[in-house]
Coordinates of C-alpha atoms in Angstrom, one line a residue:
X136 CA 0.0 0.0 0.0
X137 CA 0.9 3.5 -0.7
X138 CA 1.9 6.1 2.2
X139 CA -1.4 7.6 1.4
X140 CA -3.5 4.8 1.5
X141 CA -1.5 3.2 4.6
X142 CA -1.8 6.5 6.8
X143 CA -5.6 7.5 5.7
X144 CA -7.2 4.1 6.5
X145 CA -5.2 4.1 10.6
X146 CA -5.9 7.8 11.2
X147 CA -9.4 7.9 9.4
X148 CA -10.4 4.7 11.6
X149 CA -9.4 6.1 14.4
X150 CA -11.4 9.3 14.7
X151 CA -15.0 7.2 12.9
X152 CA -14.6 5.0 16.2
X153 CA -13.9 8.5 18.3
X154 CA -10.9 7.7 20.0
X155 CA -9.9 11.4 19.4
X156 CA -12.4 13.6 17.8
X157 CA -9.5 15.2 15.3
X158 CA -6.2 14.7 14.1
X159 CA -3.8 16.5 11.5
X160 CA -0.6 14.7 10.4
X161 CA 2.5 15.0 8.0
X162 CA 5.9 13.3 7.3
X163 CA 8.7 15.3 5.2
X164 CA 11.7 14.0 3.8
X165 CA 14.9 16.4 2.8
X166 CA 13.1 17.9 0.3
X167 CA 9.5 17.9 0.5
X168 CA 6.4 16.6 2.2
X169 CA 5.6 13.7 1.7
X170 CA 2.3 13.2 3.5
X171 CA -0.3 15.3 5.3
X172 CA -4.1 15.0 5.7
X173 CA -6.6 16.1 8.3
X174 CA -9.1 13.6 10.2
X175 CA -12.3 13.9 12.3
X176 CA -13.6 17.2 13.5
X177 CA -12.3 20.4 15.2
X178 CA -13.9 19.8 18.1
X179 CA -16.1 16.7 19.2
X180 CA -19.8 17.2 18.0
X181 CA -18.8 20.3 16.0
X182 CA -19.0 18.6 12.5
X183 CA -16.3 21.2 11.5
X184 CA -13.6 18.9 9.7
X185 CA -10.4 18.7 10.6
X186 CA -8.1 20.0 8.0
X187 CA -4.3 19.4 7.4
X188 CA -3.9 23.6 8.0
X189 CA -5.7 23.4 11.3
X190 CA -3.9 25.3 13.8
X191 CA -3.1 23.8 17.4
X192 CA -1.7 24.7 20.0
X193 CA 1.5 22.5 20.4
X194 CA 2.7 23.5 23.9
X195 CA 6.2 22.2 24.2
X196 CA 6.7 21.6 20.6
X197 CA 7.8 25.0 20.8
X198 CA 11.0 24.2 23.3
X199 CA 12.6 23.0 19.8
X200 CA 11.9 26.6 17.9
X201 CA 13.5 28.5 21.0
X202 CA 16.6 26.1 21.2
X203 CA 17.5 27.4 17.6
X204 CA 16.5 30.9 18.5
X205 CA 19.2 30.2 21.1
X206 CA 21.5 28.8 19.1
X207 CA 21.9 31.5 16.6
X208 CA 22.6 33.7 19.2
X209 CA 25.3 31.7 20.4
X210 CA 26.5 31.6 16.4
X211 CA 26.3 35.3 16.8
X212 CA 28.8 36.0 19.9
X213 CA 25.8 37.5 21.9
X214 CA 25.2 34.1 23.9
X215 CA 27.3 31.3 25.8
X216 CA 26.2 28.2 26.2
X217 CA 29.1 27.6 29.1
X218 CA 28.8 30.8 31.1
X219 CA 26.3 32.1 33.7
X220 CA 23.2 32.7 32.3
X221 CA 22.7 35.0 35.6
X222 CA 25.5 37.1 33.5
X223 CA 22.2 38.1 31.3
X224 CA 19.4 37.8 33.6
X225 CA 19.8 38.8 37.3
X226 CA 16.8 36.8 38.5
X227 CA 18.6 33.5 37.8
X228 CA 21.6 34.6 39.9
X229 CA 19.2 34.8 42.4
X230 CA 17.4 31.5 42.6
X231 CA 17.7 28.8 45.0
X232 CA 18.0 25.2 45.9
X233 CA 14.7 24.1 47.6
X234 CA 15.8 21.1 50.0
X235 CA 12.4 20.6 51.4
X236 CA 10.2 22.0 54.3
X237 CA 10.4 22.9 57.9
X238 CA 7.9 21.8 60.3
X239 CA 5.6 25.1 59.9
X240 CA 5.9 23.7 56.3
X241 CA 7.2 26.6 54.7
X242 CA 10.2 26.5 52.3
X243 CA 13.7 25.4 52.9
X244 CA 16.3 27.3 50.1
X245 CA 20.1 27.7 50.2
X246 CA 22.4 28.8 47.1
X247 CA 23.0 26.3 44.2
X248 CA 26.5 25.4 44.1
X249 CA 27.3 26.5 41.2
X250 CA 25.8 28.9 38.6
X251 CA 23.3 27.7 35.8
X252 CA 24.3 28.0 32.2
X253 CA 22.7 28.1 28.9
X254 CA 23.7 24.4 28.0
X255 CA 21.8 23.7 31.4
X256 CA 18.7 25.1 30.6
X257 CA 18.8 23.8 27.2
X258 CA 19.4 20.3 28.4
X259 CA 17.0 20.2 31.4
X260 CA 19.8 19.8 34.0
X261 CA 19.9 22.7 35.6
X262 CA 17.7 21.9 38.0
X263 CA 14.3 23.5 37.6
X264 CA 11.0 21.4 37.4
X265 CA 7.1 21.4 36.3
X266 CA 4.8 21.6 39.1
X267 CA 2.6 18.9 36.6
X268 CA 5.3 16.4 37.0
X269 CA 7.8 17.6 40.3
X270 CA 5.4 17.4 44.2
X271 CA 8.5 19.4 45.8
X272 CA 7.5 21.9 42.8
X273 CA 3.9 21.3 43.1
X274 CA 3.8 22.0 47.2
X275 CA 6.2 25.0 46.7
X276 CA 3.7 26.6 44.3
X277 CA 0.7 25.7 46.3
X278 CA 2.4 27.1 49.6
X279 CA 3.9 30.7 48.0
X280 CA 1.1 30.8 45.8
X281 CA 2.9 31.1 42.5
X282 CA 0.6 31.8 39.8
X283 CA 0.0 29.2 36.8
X284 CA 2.2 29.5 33.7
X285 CA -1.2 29.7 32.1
X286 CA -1.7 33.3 33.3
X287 CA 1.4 34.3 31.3
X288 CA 2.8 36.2 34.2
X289 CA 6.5 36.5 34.5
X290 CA 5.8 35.1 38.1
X291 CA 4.9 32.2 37.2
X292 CA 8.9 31.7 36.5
X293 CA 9.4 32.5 40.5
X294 CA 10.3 28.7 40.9
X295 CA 13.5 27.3 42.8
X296 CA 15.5 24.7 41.6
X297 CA 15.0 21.3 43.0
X298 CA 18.8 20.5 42.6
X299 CA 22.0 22.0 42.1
X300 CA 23.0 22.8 38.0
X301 CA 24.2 19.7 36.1
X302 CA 23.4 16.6 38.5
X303 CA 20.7 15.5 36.7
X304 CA 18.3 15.8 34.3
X305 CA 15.0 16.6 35.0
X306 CA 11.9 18.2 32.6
X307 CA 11.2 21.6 34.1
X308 CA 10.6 25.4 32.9
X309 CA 14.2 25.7 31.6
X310 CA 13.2 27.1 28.3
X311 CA 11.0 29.4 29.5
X312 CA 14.1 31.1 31.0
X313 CA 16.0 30.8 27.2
X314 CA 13.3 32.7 25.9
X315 CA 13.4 35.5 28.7
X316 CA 17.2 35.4 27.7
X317 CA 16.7 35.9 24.2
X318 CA 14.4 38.9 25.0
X319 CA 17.3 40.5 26.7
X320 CA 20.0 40.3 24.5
X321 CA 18.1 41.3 21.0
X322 CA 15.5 43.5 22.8
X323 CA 12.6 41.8 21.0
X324 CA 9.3 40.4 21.9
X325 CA 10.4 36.4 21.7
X326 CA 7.4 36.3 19.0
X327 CA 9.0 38.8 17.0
X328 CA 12.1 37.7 17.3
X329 CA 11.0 34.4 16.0
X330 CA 8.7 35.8 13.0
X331 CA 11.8 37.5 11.3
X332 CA 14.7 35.2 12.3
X333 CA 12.9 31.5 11.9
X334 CA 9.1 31.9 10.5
X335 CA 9.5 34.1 7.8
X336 CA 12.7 32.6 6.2
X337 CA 11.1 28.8 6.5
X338 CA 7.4 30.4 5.3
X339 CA 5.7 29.2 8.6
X340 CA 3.1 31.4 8.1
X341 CA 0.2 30.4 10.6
X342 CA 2.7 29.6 13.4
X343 CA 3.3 32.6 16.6
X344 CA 2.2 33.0 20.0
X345 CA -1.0 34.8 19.1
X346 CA -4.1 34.1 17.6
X347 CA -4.6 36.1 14.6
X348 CA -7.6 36.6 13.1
X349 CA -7.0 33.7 10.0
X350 CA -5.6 31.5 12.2
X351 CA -8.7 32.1 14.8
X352 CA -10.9 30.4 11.8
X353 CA -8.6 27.4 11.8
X354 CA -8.7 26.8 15.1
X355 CA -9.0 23.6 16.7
X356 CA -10.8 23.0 20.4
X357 CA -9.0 21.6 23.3
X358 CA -10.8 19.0 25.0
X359 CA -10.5 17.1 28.2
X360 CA -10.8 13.2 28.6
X361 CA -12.9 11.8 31.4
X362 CA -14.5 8.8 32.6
X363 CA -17.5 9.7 30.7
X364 CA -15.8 10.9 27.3
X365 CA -14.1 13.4 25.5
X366 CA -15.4 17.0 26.9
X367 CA -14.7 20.1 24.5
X368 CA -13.2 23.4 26.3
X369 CA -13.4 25.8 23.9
X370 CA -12.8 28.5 26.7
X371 CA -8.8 27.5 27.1
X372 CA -6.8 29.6 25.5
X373 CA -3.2 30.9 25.9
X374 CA -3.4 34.4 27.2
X375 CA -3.3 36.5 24.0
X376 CA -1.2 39.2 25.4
X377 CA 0.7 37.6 28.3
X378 CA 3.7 39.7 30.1
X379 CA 5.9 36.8 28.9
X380 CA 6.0 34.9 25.8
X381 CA 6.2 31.3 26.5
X382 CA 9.6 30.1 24.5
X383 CA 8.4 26.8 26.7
X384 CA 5.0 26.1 25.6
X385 CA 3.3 28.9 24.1
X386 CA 3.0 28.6 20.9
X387 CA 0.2 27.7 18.1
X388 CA 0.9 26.2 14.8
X389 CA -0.1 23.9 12.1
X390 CA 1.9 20.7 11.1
X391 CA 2.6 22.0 7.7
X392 CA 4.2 24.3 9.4
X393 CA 6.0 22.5 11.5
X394 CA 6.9 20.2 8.8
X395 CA 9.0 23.1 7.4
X396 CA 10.9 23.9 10.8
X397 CA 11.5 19.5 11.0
X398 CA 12.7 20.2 7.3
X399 CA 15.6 22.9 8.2
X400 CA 16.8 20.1 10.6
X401 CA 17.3 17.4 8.4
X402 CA 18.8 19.8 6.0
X403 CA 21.3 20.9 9.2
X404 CA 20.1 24.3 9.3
X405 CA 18.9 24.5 5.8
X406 CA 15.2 25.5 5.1
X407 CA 13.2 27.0 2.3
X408 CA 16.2 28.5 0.3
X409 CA 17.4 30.1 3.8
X410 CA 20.4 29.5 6.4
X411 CA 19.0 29.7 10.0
X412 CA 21.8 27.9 11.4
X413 CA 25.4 26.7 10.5
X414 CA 25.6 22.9 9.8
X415 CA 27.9 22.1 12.4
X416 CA 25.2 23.6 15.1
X417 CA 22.8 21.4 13.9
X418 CA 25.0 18.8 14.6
X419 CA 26.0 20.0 18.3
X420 CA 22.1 20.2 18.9
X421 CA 22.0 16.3 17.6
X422 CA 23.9 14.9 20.0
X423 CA 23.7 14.0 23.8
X424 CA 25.1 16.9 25.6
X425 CA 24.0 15.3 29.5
X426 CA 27.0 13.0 29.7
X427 CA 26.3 10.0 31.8
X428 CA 22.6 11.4 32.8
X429 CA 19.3 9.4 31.3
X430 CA 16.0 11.4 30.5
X431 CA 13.7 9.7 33.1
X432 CA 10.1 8.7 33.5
X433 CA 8.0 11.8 33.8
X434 CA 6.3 10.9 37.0
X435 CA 2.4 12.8 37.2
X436 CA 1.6 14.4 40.3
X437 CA -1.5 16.2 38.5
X438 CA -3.6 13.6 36.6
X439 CA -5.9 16.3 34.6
X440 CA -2.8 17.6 33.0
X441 CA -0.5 14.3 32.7
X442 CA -0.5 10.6 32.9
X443 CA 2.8 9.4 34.0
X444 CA 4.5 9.5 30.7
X445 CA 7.7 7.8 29.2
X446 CA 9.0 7.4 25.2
X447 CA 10.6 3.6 24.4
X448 CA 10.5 2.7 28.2
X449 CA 13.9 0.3 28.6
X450 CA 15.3 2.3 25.6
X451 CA 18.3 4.7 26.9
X452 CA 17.1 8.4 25.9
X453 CA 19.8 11.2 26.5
X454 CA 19.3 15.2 25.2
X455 CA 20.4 17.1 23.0
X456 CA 20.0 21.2 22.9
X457 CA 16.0 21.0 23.1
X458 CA 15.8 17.6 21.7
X459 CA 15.3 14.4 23.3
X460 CA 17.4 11.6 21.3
X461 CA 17.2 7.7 21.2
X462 CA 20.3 6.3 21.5
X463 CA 19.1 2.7 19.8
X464 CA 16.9 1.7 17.8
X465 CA 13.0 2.2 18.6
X466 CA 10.6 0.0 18.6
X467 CA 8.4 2.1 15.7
X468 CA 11.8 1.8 13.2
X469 CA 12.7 5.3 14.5
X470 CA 16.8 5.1 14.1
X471 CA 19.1 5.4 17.0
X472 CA 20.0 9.0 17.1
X473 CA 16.7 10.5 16.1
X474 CA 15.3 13.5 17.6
X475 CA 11.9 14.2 19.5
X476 CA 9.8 15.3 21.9
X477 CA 6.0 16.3 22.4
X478 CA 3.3 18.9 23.4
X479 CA 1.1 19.1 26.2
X480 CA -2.3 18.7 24.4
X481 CA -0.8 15.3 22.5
X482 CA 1.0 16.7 19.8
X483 CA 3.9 14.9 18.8
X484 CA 7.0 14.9 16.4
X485 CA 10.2 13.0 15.6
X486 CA 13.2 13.6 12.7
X487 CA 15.6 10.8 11.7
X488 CA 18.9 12.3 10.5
X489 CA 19.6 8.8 9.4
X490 CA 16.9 8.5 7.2
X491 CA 15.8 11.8 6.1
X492 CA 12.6 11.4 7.3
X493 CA 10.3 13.3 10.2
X494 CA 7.1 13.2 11.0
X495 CA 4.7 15.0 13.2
X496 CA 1.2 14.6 14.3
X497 CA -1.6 16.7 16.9
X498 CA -4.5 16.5 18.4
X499 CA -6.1 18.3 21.3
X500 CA -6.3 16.2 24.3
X501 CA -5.4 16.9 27.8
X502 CA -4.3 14.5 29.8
X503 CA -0.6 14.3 28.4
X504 CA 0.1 10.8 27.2
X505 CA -3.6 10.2 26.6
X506 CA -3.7 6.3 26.7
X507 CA -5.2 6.3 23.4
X508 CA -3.6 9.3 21.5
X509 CA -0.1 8.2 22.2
X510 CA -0.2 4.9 20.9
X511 CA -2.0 5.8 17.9
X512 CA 0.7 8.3 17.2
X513 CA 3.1 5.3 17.6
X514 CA 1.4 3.3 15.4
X515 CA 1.4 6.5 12.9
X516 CA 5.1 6.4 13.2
X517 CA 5.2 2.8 13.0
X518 CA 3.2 2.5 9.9
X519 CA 5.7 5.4 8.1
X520 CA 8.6 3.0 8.7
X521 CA 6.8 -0.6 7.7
X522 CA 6.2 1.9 4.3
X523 CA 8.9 3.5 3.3
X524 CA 11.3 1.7 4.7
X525 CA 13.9 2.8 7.4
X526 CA 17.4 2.6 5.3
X527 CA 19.4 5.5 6.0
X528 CA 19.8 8.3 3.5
X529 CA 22.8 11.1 3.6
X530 CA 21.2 12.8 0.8
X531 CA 20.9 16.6 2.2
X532 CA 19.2 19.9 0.3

C-alpha cells in the first residue's frame, strides 16, 4: 500500500470509532512533504472537519523553535552556552535550591552550588522542574502561591531549583528562562524575534504565540478526557497578550508548518532556500550533551494535565539542545539517534537524520500521554517506517 492509502485508513479509523475527535498529520523527507491530511472534527460534536492547515496549540513543541533561537545567538557571539546565564538575567543569579520543608511547612532554600548555564537550561539539568510532574514543585507553588504558567505572568517563573545545576536531568521550565534570555539580548518580543529570524525565512506562516484573526478560523478546540468521554473546552486559550512569551510552551501552529521547521533540521540548518543555522550547530544540537545522565520517567503528580509518561520505556534516551534523542533503535523503526519530543495537548514529532525522514502529528487532548492518542501516534510512526522503509539516507538539500 501506498503512504497515502496506509496513513488515511489508521488515522481515518481512528477518529470514525472516536478515539480522538481530530487529528492533523504529516511526514517530510529532505526535500518535500511527503504526506499530510486532516481527520475527524475540530472539536467533538462540531461537525467542522479537521483539515491538514488546522492550527493547534502544540505546547512544548515549541521548546525546539527556542533552542534554535538560542543557538543562533550563540552563532552570533551574543550568547554562551558555558557561562552564567545569571550574566544576562539577574533573577537567575538569584534563585535557589529548595531542599524541602520545615515543620511550619514553609520553604527550605540555600544557594545552588554553582551557577546555571545556557547548556543547562537547554538540556534540562539545571535543576528546575514542572509543578505537573515535580510534588517538591507542586507544594512549593501551592504554599507561596505562584501563579500558573497559564496566566502568562513573569511570576509564574518565580520557581527554585530542586537541585544543584548539572546533576541530573529533570523536565522543568528551563526554556521558558532561554526565551526570557533571548528577549534580553536582542531587545525583541520572543514572537518577533522568532517571525523574522525563523518563521518568515522557512514560510511558517500560521505559526506565533498569538491568535490572529485567519488562524482564529482554523482553530482547533482543546478537549479534556474523562471517565464519561471526550469534553470540548473551547474557553482555554493561551493568554493573547501575556507579560511573557512562552519560548516553553506557548505557541500555536499547524503541522505543515511544523513540517517546514523538522525540514531545516534534516537539512542541518537549511530551510526553504534560507540559512538559520550553520551545519555544524545542527549537529552540536543532535547529540547528547547530558553525559552520563538518562532522560527519566515523567512521573504525574496532576492527573488532569499528565499521565505518568515515558517514550521507548527500557530504551536509553539522553538530550540534545532541546531535543530528546534515542540512542538505539526504537521499537516504531525510528533510528538510534533521532530526535523528538512532544506537546502538552498530544501533539507529537520526531526527525531521523539517518533516514531523512520526520514526522509529526496533533490532536487536542489533555491529559498528556492520553492512553489512546499516544499509541496511535506510535502506530502513525510505526506504519511510516513498515512503508517506506527505514534505510538511512545522507542525501541533504
Amino acid at each position: 500500500m501506498t503512504l497515502a492509502r496506509t496513513l488515511d485508513d489508521l488515522l481515518h479509523a481512528a477518529t470514525t470509532r472516536g478515539d480522538i475527535p481530530g487529528i492533523a498529520a504529516v511526514v517530510t523527507d529532505r526535500d518535500e512533504t511527503l504526506y499530510e491530511a486532516g481527520f475527524g472534527t475540530r472539536e467533538a460534536g462540531s461537525g467542522i472537519p479537521m483539515t491538514p492547515d488546522s492550527v493547534f496549540w502544540i505546547a512544548s513543541m515549541t521548546k525546539a523553535v527556542t533552542g534554535v533561537a538560542a543557538m543562533q545567538l550563540v552563532e552570533r557571539g551574543k550568547l554562551s552556552l558555558d557561562a552564567p546565564v545569571g550574566d544576562v538575567i539577574p533573577e537567575i543569579a538569584a534563585v535557589k535550591v529548595l531542599d524541602g520543608f520545615d515543620a511550619a511547612g514553609q520553604p527550605i532554600l540555600r544557594p545552588p552550588a554553582s551557577a546555571v548555564t545556557l547548556r543547562q537550561l537547554l538540556t534540562h539539568t539545571a535543576g528546575f522542574g514542572y509543578d505537573t510532574w515535580d510534588p517538591m514543585i507542586r507544594r512549593y507553588v501551592q504554599t507561596v502561591d505562584i501563579p500558573s504558567r497559564a496566566t502568562g505572568l513573569k511570576a509564574a517563573l518565580d520557581l527554585p531549583l530542586v537541585f544543584d545545576p548539572g546533576c541530573r536531568w529533570q523536565y522543568g521550565i528551563n526554556i521558558d528562562w532561554v526565551g526570557l534570555t533571548i528577549e534580553t539580548v536582542t531587545g525583541q518580543a520572543l514572537g518577533a524575534y522568532f517571525a523574522e529570524k525563523i518563521f518568515a525565512p522557512l514560510g511558517m506562516n500560521s505559526t506565533g504565540f498569538r491568535i490572529t484573526g485567519d488562524m482564529a478560523t482554523r482553530l482547533a478546540t482543546l478537549h479534556q478526557r474523562e471517565t464519561d468521554g471526550l469534553r470540548p473546552r473551547p474557553e482555554f486559550r493561551m493568554v493573547q497578550d501575556p507579560e511573557v512569551e512562552a519560548g516553553g510552551g506557548g505557541l500555536y501552529a499547524t503541522m505543515p508548518d511544523y513540517a517546514r521547521f523538522m525540514r531545516m533540521i534534516l537539512n542541518k540548518g537549511k530551510g526553504n532556500g534560507n540559512r538559520l543555522l550553520e551545519a555544524d550547530t545542527v549537529e552540536q544540537m543532535s547529540v547528547n550533551q547530558i553525559g552520563d545522565c538518562r532522560v527519566t520517567t515523567l512521573k504525574s503528580c496532576d492527573p488532569p494535565r499528565s499521565r505518568d509518561a515515558e517514550f521507548f520505556p527500557g530504551i536509553d534516551k539522553t538530550w540534545g539542545l532541546t531535543f530528546m534523542i534515542n540512542e538505539t533503535r526504537g521499537p516504531t523503526g525510528r533510528s538510534a539517534g533521532s530526535l523528538a519530543w512532544a506537546g502538552l495537548a498530544n501533539s507529537y514529532f520526531w526527525i531521523d537524520p539517518a533516514t531523512g525522514i520526520a514526522g509529526s502529528w496533533a490532536t487536542q487532548i489533555l491529559p498528556f500521554a492520553d492512553h489512546v492518542a499516544l499509541p496511535l501516534f506510535l502506530d502513525f510512526e510505526t506504519a511510516v517506517y513498515q512503508t517506506l522503509g527505514s534505510t538511512p539516507s545522507d542525501t541533504e538539500d
